[in-house]
Amino acid sequence: MPKATTQVCCICGADPNASPSLTALLEPLPASSSLNIARLLNTNDVPQDADIPPIQQTIVAAEDRLCALDAQILPLKAALAQLVQRRTKIAEHLREHRAVLSVVRRVPPDLICEIFDLATVRSRAGPGAPPWRLGCISRSWRQYTVEYPLLWSCLTIPESPLDQGVMTTCLSALRTQLLRSGAASLDIYWSAVDSQSRPAHIGPHTSAFQFLAQFVPCRQI
């Protein structure tokens, strides 16, 4: 036959099944019945021999109560940790499902594009200014952004000469802009003076030019 096992407190070794009730544990600590002991608690005086036994009894009683409290607290802590973990998962579950019913998801695409247009109209004249980051918000917003030509109609051609790697990146971005601008009128900001530096793929789109600004560096004036 298997041997019977007894659970004990890991701190003091007491049997938790024999612990006082929670109501008893929450009762106030008994006040000292001795004025001399009360004085010793507030001074550094040496206790008399007659004071030692009742103080030792008080210590033992406090240790027993502390051990009993620990026996009550440990399972409550474990249960609380599980409840907190469960609450976190349910809160995330709730957030995900609320997001499905978000009003933002039901905003018409044309209105979203108008908002994008108003939000970026003052900052498009410059490298990296086209609304590249707007497409990073969500898949649907990226689709709206890519398919709205007006957002891509402001092109900035950087000053040359540029490093070959930088030039390749800039030309790739310009090609993408021209493709996405569709039939929209173009605003061109030209930072290069050398006509030979103008990308050849801009030429076929000159009929769509609505505004052309050419900037001459101060060192060349």
Coordinates of N, CA and C in Angstrom, one line a residue:
M1 N 0.8 -1.2 0.0 CA 0.0 0.0 0.0 C 0.9 1.2 0.0
P2 N 0.5 2.3 -0.8 CA 1.3 3.5 -0.8 C 1.2 4.2 0.6
K3 N 2.4 4.8 0.9 CA 2.5 5.5 2.2 C 1.7 6.8 2.1
A4 N 1.1 7.1 3.3 CA 0.3 8.3 3.3 C 1.3 9.5 3.4
T5 N 1.0 10.5 2.7 CA 1.8 11.7 2.7 C 1.1 12.9 3.4
T6 N 1.9 13.7 4.0 CA 1.4 14.9 4.7 C 2.0 16.1 4.1
Q7 N 1.1 17.1 3.7 CA 1.6 18.4 3.2 C 2.0 19.3 4.4
V8 N 3.1 19.9 4.2 CA 3.6 20.8 5.2 C 3.9 22.2 4.6
C9 N 3.9 23.2 5.3 CA 4.3 24.5 4.8 C 5.8 24.5 4.5
C10 N 6.2 25.1 3.3 CA 7.6 25.0 2.9 C 8.4 26.0 3.8
I11 N 7.8 26.9 4.5 CA 8.6 27.9 5.3 C 8.8 27.4 6.7
C12 N 7.7 27.0 7.4 CA 7.8 26.6 8.8 C 7.6 25.1 9.1
G13 N 7.1 24.4 8.1 CA 6.9 22.9 8.3 C 5.6 22.6 8.9
A14 N 4.7 23.5 9.1 CA 3.4 23.3 9.8 C 2.5 22.6 8.8
D15 N 1.5 21.9 9.4 CA 0.5 21.3 8.5 C -0.5 22.3 8.1
P16 N -0.7 22.6 6.8 CA -1.6 23.7 6.4 C -3.1 23.3 6.7
N17 N -3.4 22.0 6.7 CA -4.7 21.5 7.0 C -5.2 21.9 8.4
A18 N -4.2 22.0 9.3 CA -4.5 22.3 10.7 C -4.4 23.8 10.9
S19 N -4.3 24.6 9.9 CA -4.1 26.1 10.1 C -5.5 26.7 10.5
P20 N -5.4 27.8 11.3 CA -6.6 28.5 11.7 C -7.4 28.9 10.5
S21 N -8.7 29.3 10.7 CA -9.5 29.8 9.6 C -9.0 31.1 9.2
L22 N -9.5 31.5 8.0 CA -9.1 32.9 7.5 C -9.6 34.0 8.4
T23 N -10.8 33.8 8.9 CA -11.4 34.8 9.8 C -10.5 34.9 11.1
A24 N -10.0 33.8 11.6 CA -9.2 33.9 12.8 C -7.8 34.6 12.5
L25 N -7.3 34.3 11.3 CA -6.0 34.9 10.9 C -6.1 36.4 10.7
L26 N -7.3 36.9 10.4 CA -7.5 38.3 10.1 C -7.8 39.1 11.4
E27 N -7.9 38.4 12.5 CA -8.2 39.1 13.8 C -7.0 39.9 14.2
P28 N -7.2 41.0 14.9 CA -6.0 41.8 15.3 C -5.1 41.0 16.3
L29 N -3.9 41.4 16.3 CA -2.9 40.8 17.2 C -3.3 41.2 18.6
P30 N -3.1 40.3 19.5 CA -3.4 40.6 21.0 C -2.4 41.6 21.5
A31 N -2.9 42.5 22.2 CA -2.1 43.5 22.9 C -1.3 42.9 24.0
S32 N -0.1 43.5 24.3 CA 0.7 43.0 25.4 C 0.0 43.3 26.7
S33 N -0.1 42.3 27.5 CA -0.7 42.4 28.9 C 0.2 43.0 29.9
S34 N 1.5 43.1 29.6 CA 2.5 43.6 30.5 C 2.9 45.0 30.1
L35 N 2.9 45.9 31.0 CA 3.4 47.3 30.8 C 4.9 47.3 30.6
N36 N 5.5 46.3 31.3 CA 7.0 46.2 31.2 C 7.4 45.8 29.8
I37 N 6.6 44.9 29.2 CA 7.0 44.4 27.8 C 6.7 45.6 26.8
A38 N 5.6 46.3 27.0 CA 5.3 47.4 26.2 C 6.4 48.5 26.2
R39 N 7.0 48.6 27.4 CA 8.1 49.6 27.6 C 9.3 49.1 26.8
L40 N 9.5 47.8 26.9 CA 10.7 47.2 26.2 C 10.6 47.3 24.7
L41 N 9.4 47.3 24.2 CA 9.2 47.4 22.7 C 9.6 48.8 22.2
N42 N 9.6 49.8 23.1 CA 9.9 51.1 22.7 C 11.2 51.7 23.2
T43 N 12.0 50.8 23.8 CA 13.3 51.2 24.3 C 14.4 50.2 24.0
N44 N 15.6 50.5 24.4 CA 16.7 49.5 24.2 C 17.1 48.9 25.6
D45 N 16.1 48.9 26.5 CA 16.4 48.4 27.8 C 16.6 46.8 27.8
V46 N 17.4 46.3 28.7 CA 17.6 44.9 28.8 C 16.4 44.2 29.5
P47 N 15.8 43.2 28.9 CA 14.6 42.6 29.5 C 15.0 41.8 30.8
Q48 N 14.1 41.8 31.8 CA 14.3 41.0 33.0 C 14.0 39.5 32.7
D49 N 14.5 38.7 33.6 CA 14.3 37.2 33.4 C 12.8 36.9 33.3
A50 N 12.0 37.6 34.1 CA 10.6 37.4 34.1 C 9.9 37.8 32.8
D51 N 10.5 38.7 32.1 CA 9.9 39.1 30.8 C 10.1 38.2 29.6
I52 N 11.2 37.3 29.7 CA 11.6 36.5 28.6 C 10.5 35.5 28.2
P53 N 10.0 34.7 29.2 CA 9.0 33.6 28.8 C 7.8 34.2 28.0
P54 N 7.1 35.3 28.5 CA 5.9 35.8 27.7 C 6.3 36.3 26.3
I55 N 7.5 36.9 26.2 CA 8.0 37.4 24.9 C 8.2 36.2 24.0
Q56 N 8.8 35.1 24.5 CA 9.0 33.9 23.7 C 7.7 33.3 23.2
Q57 N 6.7 33.3 24.1 CA 5.4 32.8 23.7 C 4.7 33.7 22.6
T58 N 4.9 35.0 22.7 CA 4.4 35.9 21.7 C 5.1 35.6 20.4
I59 N 6.4 35.4 20.4 CA 7.1 35.1 19.2 C 6.6 33.8 18.5
V60 N 6.4 32.8 19.3 CA 6.0 31.5 18.8 C 4.6 31.7 18.2
A61 N 3.7 32.4 18.9 CA 2.3 32.6 18.3 C 2.4 33.4 17.0
A62 N 3.2 34.4 17.0 CA 3.3 35.2 15.7 C 3.9 34.4 14.6
E63 N 4.9 33.5 14.9 CA 5.4 32.6 13.8 C 4.4 31.7 13.3
D64 N 3.6 31.1 14.2 CA 2.5 30.2 13.8 C 1.5 30.9 12.9
R65 N 1.1 32.1 13.3 CA 0.1 32.9 12.5 C 0.7 33.2 11.1
L66 N 2.0 33.6 11.1 CA 2.7 34.0 9.9 C 2.7 32.8 8.9
C67 N 3.1 31.6 9.5 CA 3.1 30.4 8.7 C 1.7 30.1 8.1
A68 N 0.7 30.2 9.0 CA -0.7 30.0 8.5 C -1.1 30.9 7.4
L69 N -0.7 32.2 7.6 CA -1.0 33.2 6.5 C -0.3 32.8 5.2
D70 N 0.9 32.4 5.3 CA 1.7 32.0 4.1 C 1.0 30.8 3.4
A71 N 0.5 29.9 4.2 CA -0.2 28.7 3.7 C -1.5 29.1 2.9
Q72 N -2.1 30.2 3.4 CA -3.3 30.7 2.7 C -2.9 31.5 1.4
I73 N -1.8 32.3 1.5 CA -1.4 33.2 0.5 C -0.9 32.5 -0.8
L74 N -0.1 31.4 -0.6 CA 0.6 30.8 -1.7 C -0.4 30.2 -2.7
P75 N -1.4 29.5 -2.4 CA -2.4 29.1 -3.4 C -3.2 30.2 -4.0
L76 N -3.4 31.3 -3.2 CA -4.1 32.4 -3.8 C -3.2 33.1 -4.8
K77 N -1.9 33.2 -4.5 CA -1.0 33.8 -5.5 C -1.0 33.0 -6.8
A78 N -1.0 31.7 -6.7 CA -1.0 30.9 -7.9 C -2.3 31.0 -8.7
A79 N -3.4 31.1 -8.0 CA -4.7 31.3 -8.6 C -4.8 32.7 -9.3
L80 N -4.2 33.7 -8.6 CA -4.2 35.1 -9.1 C -3.4 35.1 -10.4
A81 N -2.2 34.5 -10.4 CA -1.4 34.5 -11.6 C -2.1 33.9 -12.8
Q82 N -2.8 32.8 -12.5 CA -3.6 32.2 -13.6 C -4.7 33.1 -14.1
L83 N -5.4 33.7 -13.1 CA -6.5 34.7 -13.5 C -6.0 35.8 -14.3
V84 N -4.8 36.4 -13.9 CA -4.2 37.5 -14.6 C -3.9 37.1 -16.1
Q85 N -3.2 35.9 -16.2 CA -2.9 35.4 -17.5 C -4.1 35.2 -18.4
R86 N -5.1 34.7 -17.8 CA -6.4 34.4 -18.5 C -7.0 35.7 -18.9
R87 N -7.0 36.7 -18.0 CA -7.6 38.0 -18.3 C -6.9 38.7 -19.5
T88 N -5.5 38.6 -19.5 CA -4.8 39.2 -20.6 C -5.2 38.6 -21.9
K89 N -5.3 37.3 -22.0 CA -5.7 36.6 -23.2 C -7.1 37.0 -23.7
I90 N -8.0 37.1 -22.7 CA -9.4 37.5 -23.0 C -9.5 38.9 -23.5
A91 N -8.7 39.8 -22.8 CA -8.6 41.2 -23.3 C -8.1 41.4 -24.7
E92 N -7.1 40.6 -25.0 CA -6.6 40.6 -26.4 C -7.7 40.1 -27.4
H93 N -8.3 39.0 -27.0 CA -9.4 38.4 -27.8 C -10.5 39.4 -28.0
L94 N -10.9 40.2 -27.0 CA -11.9 41.2 -27.1 C -11.4 42.3 -28.0
R95 N -10.2 42.8 -27.8 CA -9.6 43.9 -28.7 C -9.7 43.5 -30.1
E96 N -9.3 42.3 -30.5 CA -9.3 41.9 -31.9 C -10.7 41.9 -32.5
H97 N -11.6 41.4 -31.7 CA -13.0 41.4 -32.3 C -13.6 42.7 -32.3
R98 N -13.3 43.6 -31.4 CA -13.8 45.0 -31.5 C -13.2 45.7 -32.7
A99 N -12.0 45.4 -33.0 CA -11.3 46.0 -34.1 C -12.0 45.7 -35.4
V100 N -12.6 44.5 -35.5 CA -13.3 44.1 -36.7 C -14.5 45.1 -37.0
L101 N -15.1 45.5 -35.9 CA -16.3 46.4 -36.0 C -15.9 47.9 -35.9
S102 N -14.6 48.2 -36.0 CA -14.1 49.6 -35.9 C -14.8 50.4 -37.0
V103 N -15.1 51.7 -36.7 CA -15.7 52.6 -37.6 C -14.7 52.9 -38.8
V104 N -13.4 52.9 -38.4 CA -12.4 53.2 -39.4 C -12.4 52.2 -40.6
R105 N -12.7 51.0 -40.3 CA -12.8 50.0 -41.4 C -13.9 50.2 -42.4
R106 N -14.9 51.0 -42.0 CA -16.1 51.2 -42.8 C -16.0 52.6 -43.5
V107 N -14.9 53.3 -43.3 CA -14.8 54.6 -44.0 C -14.6 54.3 -45.5
P108 N -15.4 55.0 -46.4 CA -15.3 54.8 -47.8 C -13.9 55.1 -48.3
P109 N -13.4 54.3 -49.3 CA -12.0 54.5 -49.8 C -11.8 55.9 -50.3
D110 N -12.8 56.5 -51.0 CA -12.6 57.8 -51.6 C -12.4 58.8 -50.5
L111 N -13.0 58.7 -49.4 CA -12.9 59.6 -48.2 C -11.5 59.4 -47.6
I112 N -11.0 58.2 -47.5 CA -9.7 57.9 -47.0 C -8.7 58.6 -47.8
C113 N -8.8 58.5 -49.1 CA -7.9 59.1 -50.1 C -7.9 60.6 -50.0
E114 N -9.0 61.2 -49.8 CA -9.1 62.6 -49.6 C -8.4 63.1 -48.3
I115 N -8.5 62.3 -47.3 CA -7.8 62.6 -46.0 C -6.3 62.5 -46.3
F116 N -5.9 61.4 -47.0 CA -4.5 61.3 -47.3 C -4.0 62.5 -48.1
D117 N -4.8 62.9 -49.0 CA -4.4 64.0 -49.9 C -4.2 65.3 -49.1
L118 N -5.1 65.6 -48.2 CA -5.1 66.8 -47.4 C -3.9 66.7 -46.4
A119 N -3.6 65.5 -45.9 CA -2.6 65.3 -44.9 C -1.2 65.5 -45.5
T120 N -1.0 65.3 -46.8 CA 0.3 65.2 -47.4 C 0.6 66.3 -48.4
V121 N -0.4 67.2 -48.7 CA -0.3 68.1 -49.8 C 0.8 69.1 -49.5
R122 N 1.1 69.5 -48.3 CA 2.1 70.5 -48.0 C 3.5 69.9 -47.9
S123 N 3.6 68.6 -47.9 CA 4.9 68.0 -47.7 C 5.4 67.1 -48.8
R124 N 4.9 67.3 -50.0 CA 5.2 66.4 -51.1 C 6.5 66.8 -51.9
A125 N 6.8 68.1 -51.7 CA 8.0 68.6 -52.5 C 9.3 68.3 -51.8
G126 N 9.8 67.1 -52.1 CA 11.1 66.7 -51.5 C 11.3 65.2 -51.6
P127 N 12.5 64.8 -51.6 CA 12.8 63.3 -51.7 C 12.2 62.6 -50.6
G128 N 11.5 61.5 -50.9 CA 10.9 60.7 -49.8 C 9.5 61.2 -49.4
A129 N 9.1 62.4 -50.0 CA 7.9 63.0 -49.6 C 6.6 62.3 -50.1
P130 N 6.6 61.6 -51.2 CA 5.4 60.9 -51.6 C 4.9 60.0 -50.5
P131 N 3.7 59.6 -50.5 CA 3.1 58.9 -49.3 C 3.5 57.5 -49.2
W132 N 4.8 57.2 -49.1 CA 5.2 55.8 -49.0 C 4.8 55.2 -47.7
R133 N 4.8 56.0 -46.6 CA 4.5 55.4 -45.3 C 3.0 55.2 -45.1
L134 N 2.2 55.9 -45.9 CA 0.8 55.6 -45.7 C 0.4 54.2 -46.0
G135 N 1.2 53.6 -46.9 CA 0.9 52.2 -47.3 C 1.3 51.2 -46.3
C136 N 2.0 51.6 -45.2 CA 2.4 50.7 -44.1 C 1.4 50.6 -43.0
I137 N 0.3 51.3 -43.1 CA -0.7 51.2 -42.0 C -1.5 49.9 -42.0
S138 N -2.0 49.6 -43.2 CA -2.8 48.4 -43.4 C -2.8 48.0 -44.8
R139 N -3.2 46.7 -45.1 CA -3.2 46.3 -46.5 C -4.2 47.0 -47.3
S140 N -5.4 47.3 -46.8 CA -6.4 48.0 -47.5 C -6.0 49.4 -47.8
W141 N -5.4 50.1 -46.8 CA -5.0 51.5 -47.0 C -3.8 51.6 -48.0
R142 N -3.0 50.6 -48.0 CA -1.9 50.5 -49.0 C -2.5 50.5 -50.4
Q143 N -3.6 49.6 -50.6 CA -4.2 49.5 -51.9 C -4.8 50.9 -52.3
Y144 N -5.5 51.5 -51.3 CA -6.1 52.8 -51.6 C -5.1 53.8 -52.0
T145 N -3.9 53.8 -51.3 CA -2.9 54.8 -51.6 C -2.3 54.6 -52.9
V146 N -2.0 53.3 -53.3 CA -1.4 53.0 -54.6 C -2.3 53.4 -55.7
E147 N -3.6 53.2 -55.5 CA -4.5 53.4 -56.6 C -5.0 54.9 -56.7
Y148 N -4.5 55.8 -55.9 CA -4.9 57.2 -55.9 C -3.9 58.0 -56.6
P149 N -4.0 58.3 -57.9 CA -2.9 59.0 -58.6 C -2.4 60.3 -58.0
L150 N -3.4 61.1 -57.5 CA -3.1 62.4 -57.0 C -2.0 62.4 -55.9
L151 N -1.9 61.4 -55.1 CA -1.0 61.3 -54.1 C 0.5 61.2 -54.6
W152 N 0.6 60.7 -55.8 CA 1.9 60.4 -56.4 C 2.3 61.5 -57.5
S153 N 1.5 62.5 -57.6 CA 1.7 63.5 -58.7 C 2.8 64.5 -58.5
C154 N 3.4 64.5 -57.3 CA 4.5 65.5 -57.0 C 5.8 64.8 -57.0
L155 N 6.7 65.1 -58.0 CA 7.9 64.5 -58.2 C 9.1 65.4 -57.9
T156 N 10.1 64.9 -57.2 CA 11.3 65.7 -56.9 C 12.5 65.0 -57.5
I157 N 13.2 65.6 -58.5 CA 14.4 65.1 -59.1 C 15.6 65.6 -58.3
P158 N 16.3 64.8 -57.6 CA 17.4 65.3 -56.8 C 18.5 65.9 -57.6
E159 N 19.3 66.7 -56.9 CA 20.5 67.3 -57.5 C 21.5 66.3 -57.8
S160 N 22.2 66.4 -58.9 CA 23.2 65.5 -59.3 C 24.6 66.2 -59.3
P161 N 25.7 65.6 -59.2 CA 25.8 64.1 -59.3 C 25.5 63.4 -58.0
L162 N 25.0 62.2 -58.1 CA 24.8 61.4 -56.9 C 25.6 60.1 -57.0
D163 N 25.7 59.5 -55.8 CA 26.3 58.2 -55.8 C 25.5 57.2 -56.6
Q164 N 26.2 56.3 -57.2 CA 25.4 55.4 -58.2 C 24.3 54.7 -57.4
G165 N 24.6 54.2 -56.2 CA 23.6 53.5 -55.5 C 22.4 54.4 -55.1
V166 N 22.7 55.6 -54.7 CA 21.6 56.5 -54.4 C 20.8 56.9 -55.6
M167 N 21.5 57.1 -56.7 CA 20.8 57.4 -58.0 C 19.9 56.3 -58.4
T168 N 20.4 55.1 -58.3 CA 19.6 53.9 -58.7 C 18.3 53.9 -57.8
T169 N 18.4 54.1 -56.6 CA 17.3 54.1 -55.7 C 16.3 55.2 -56.0
C170 N 16.8 56.4 -56.3 CA 16.0 57.6 -56.7 C 15.2 57.3 -58.0
L171 N 15.9 56.8 -59.0 CA 15.3 56.5 -60.2 C 14.2 55.5 -60.1
S172 N 14.5 54.5 -59.3 CA 13.4 53.4 -59.1 C 12.2 54.0 -58.4
A173 N 12.4 54.9 -57.5 CA 11.3 55.6 -56.8 C 10.5 56.5 -57.8
L174 N 11.2 57.2 -58.7 CA 10.6 58.1 -59.6 C 9.8 57.2 -60.6
R175 N 10.3 56.1 -61.0 CA 9.5 55.3 -62.0 C 8.2 54.8 -61.3
T176 N 8.3 54.4 -60.0 CA 7.2 53.9 -59.3 C 6.1 55.1 -59.2
Q177 N 6.6 56.3 -58.9 CA 5.7 57.4 -58.8 C 5.0 57.7 -60.1
L178 N 5.8 57.7 -61.2 CA 5.2 58.0 -62.5 C 4.1 56.9 -62.9
L179 N 4.4 55.7 -62.5 CA 3.5 54.6 -62.8 C 2.2 54.8 -62.0
R180 N 2.3 55.2 -60.7 CA 1.2 55.3 -59.8 C 0.4 56.7 -60.1
S181 N 1.1 57.7 -60.6 CA 0.5 58.9 -60.9 C -0.6 58.9 -62.0
G182 N -0.5 57.8 -62.8 CA -1.4 57.6 -63.9 C -1.6 58.9 -64.8
A183 N -2.8 59.3 -64.9 CA -3.1 60.5 -65.8 C -3.2 61.8 -65.0
A184 N -2.8 61.8 -63.8 CA -2.8 63.0 -63.0 C -1.8 64.0 -63.5
S185 N -2.2 65.3 -63.3 CA -1.2 66.4 -63.7 C -0.1 66.3 -62.7
L186 N 1.2 66.6 -63.2 CA 2.4 66.4 -62.4 C 2.9 67.8 -62.0
D187 N 3.4 67.8 -60.8 CA 4.2 68.9 -60.2 C 5.6 68.4 -60.1
I188 N 6.6 69.1 -60.8 CA 7.9 68.6 -60.9 C 8.8 69.6 -60.2
Y189 N 9.6 69.2 -59.2 CA 10.6 70.0 -58.5 C 12.0 69.5 -59.0
W190 N 12.7 70.3 -59.7 CA 14.0 69.9 -60.3 C 15.1 70.6 -59.6
S191 N 15.9 69.7 -59.0 CA 17.1 70.2 -58.2 C 18.4 70.2 -59.0
A192 N 18.3 69.7 -60.2 CA 19.5 69.5 -61.0 C 19.5 70.6 -62.1
V193 N 20.7 71.1 -62.4 CA 20.9 72.1 -63.4 C 21.3 71.5 -64.8
D194 N 22.1 70.5 -64.7 CA 22.6 69.8 -65.9 C 21.5 69.1 -66.6
S195 N 21.2 69.5 -67.8 CA 20.0 68.9 -68.5 C 20.3 67.4 -68.8
Q196 N 21.6 67.0 -68.8 CA 21.9 65.6 -69.1 C 21.5 64.7 -67.9
S197 N 21.4 65.3 -66.8 CA 21.1 64.6 -65.6 C 19.6 64.2 -65.5
R198 N 18.8 64.8 -66.3 CA 17.3 64.5 -66.3 C 17.0 63.1 -66.7
P199 N 16.4 62.4 -65.9 CA 16.0 61.0 -66.2 C 15.2 60.9 -67.5
A200 N 15.6 60.0 -68.4 CA 15.0 59.9 -69.7 C 13.5 59.5 -69.6
H201 N 13.2 58.8 -68.6 CA 11.8 58.3 -68.5 C 10.8 59.4 -68.1
I202 N 11.3 60.6 -67.8 CA 10.4 61.7 -67.5 C 9.9 62.3 -68.7
G203 N 10.6 62.3 -69.8 CA 10.2 62.9 -71.1 C 8.9 62.6 -71.6
P204 N 8.5 61.3 -71.7 CA 7.1 61.0 -72.2 C 6.0 61.6 -71.4
H205 N 6.3 62.1 -70.2 CA 5.2 62.6 -69.3 C 5.1 64.1 -69.3
T206 N 5.9 64.8 -70.2 CA 5.9 66.3 -70.1 C 4.6 66.9 -70.4
S207 N 3.7 66.2 -71.2 CA 2.4 66.8 -71.5 C 1.5 66.8 -70.2
A208 N 1.9 66.1 -69.2 CA 1.1 66.1 -68.0 C 1.6 67.1 -66.9
F209 N 2.7 67.8 -67.3 CA 3.3 68.8 -66.4 C 2.3 69.9 -66.1
Q210 N 2.0 70.1 -64.8 CA 1.1 71.2 -64.4 C 2.0 72.3 -63.8
F211 N 3.1 71.9 -63.2 CA 3.9 72.9 -62.5 C 5.4 72.4 -62.6
L212 N 6.3 73.2 -62.9 CA 7.7 72.8 -63.0 C 8.5 73.9 -62.3
A213 N 9.2 73.5 -61.3 CA 10.1 74.4 -60.6 C 11.5 73.9 -60.6
Q214 N 12.5 74.7 -61.1 CA 13.9 74.3 -61.2 C 14.7 75.1 -60.2
F215 N 15.4 74.4 -59.3 CA 16.2 75.0 -58.3 C 17.7 75.0 -58.7
V216 N 18.3 76.2 -58.6 CA 19.7 76.3 -58.9 C 20.5 76.5 -57.6
P217 N 21.5 75.6 -57.4 CA 22.2 75.7 -56.1 C 23.0 77.0 -56.1
C218 N 23.2 77.6 -54.9 CA 23.8 78.9 -54.8 C 25.2 78.9 -55.3
R219 N 25.9 77.8 -55.3 CA 27.3 77.8 -55.8 C 27.4 77.9 -57.3
Q220 N 26.2 77.8 -58.0 CA 26.2 77.9 -59.4 C 25.6 79.2 -59.9
I221 N 25.2 80.1 -59.0 CA 24.6 81.3 -59.4 C 25.7 82.4 -59.6

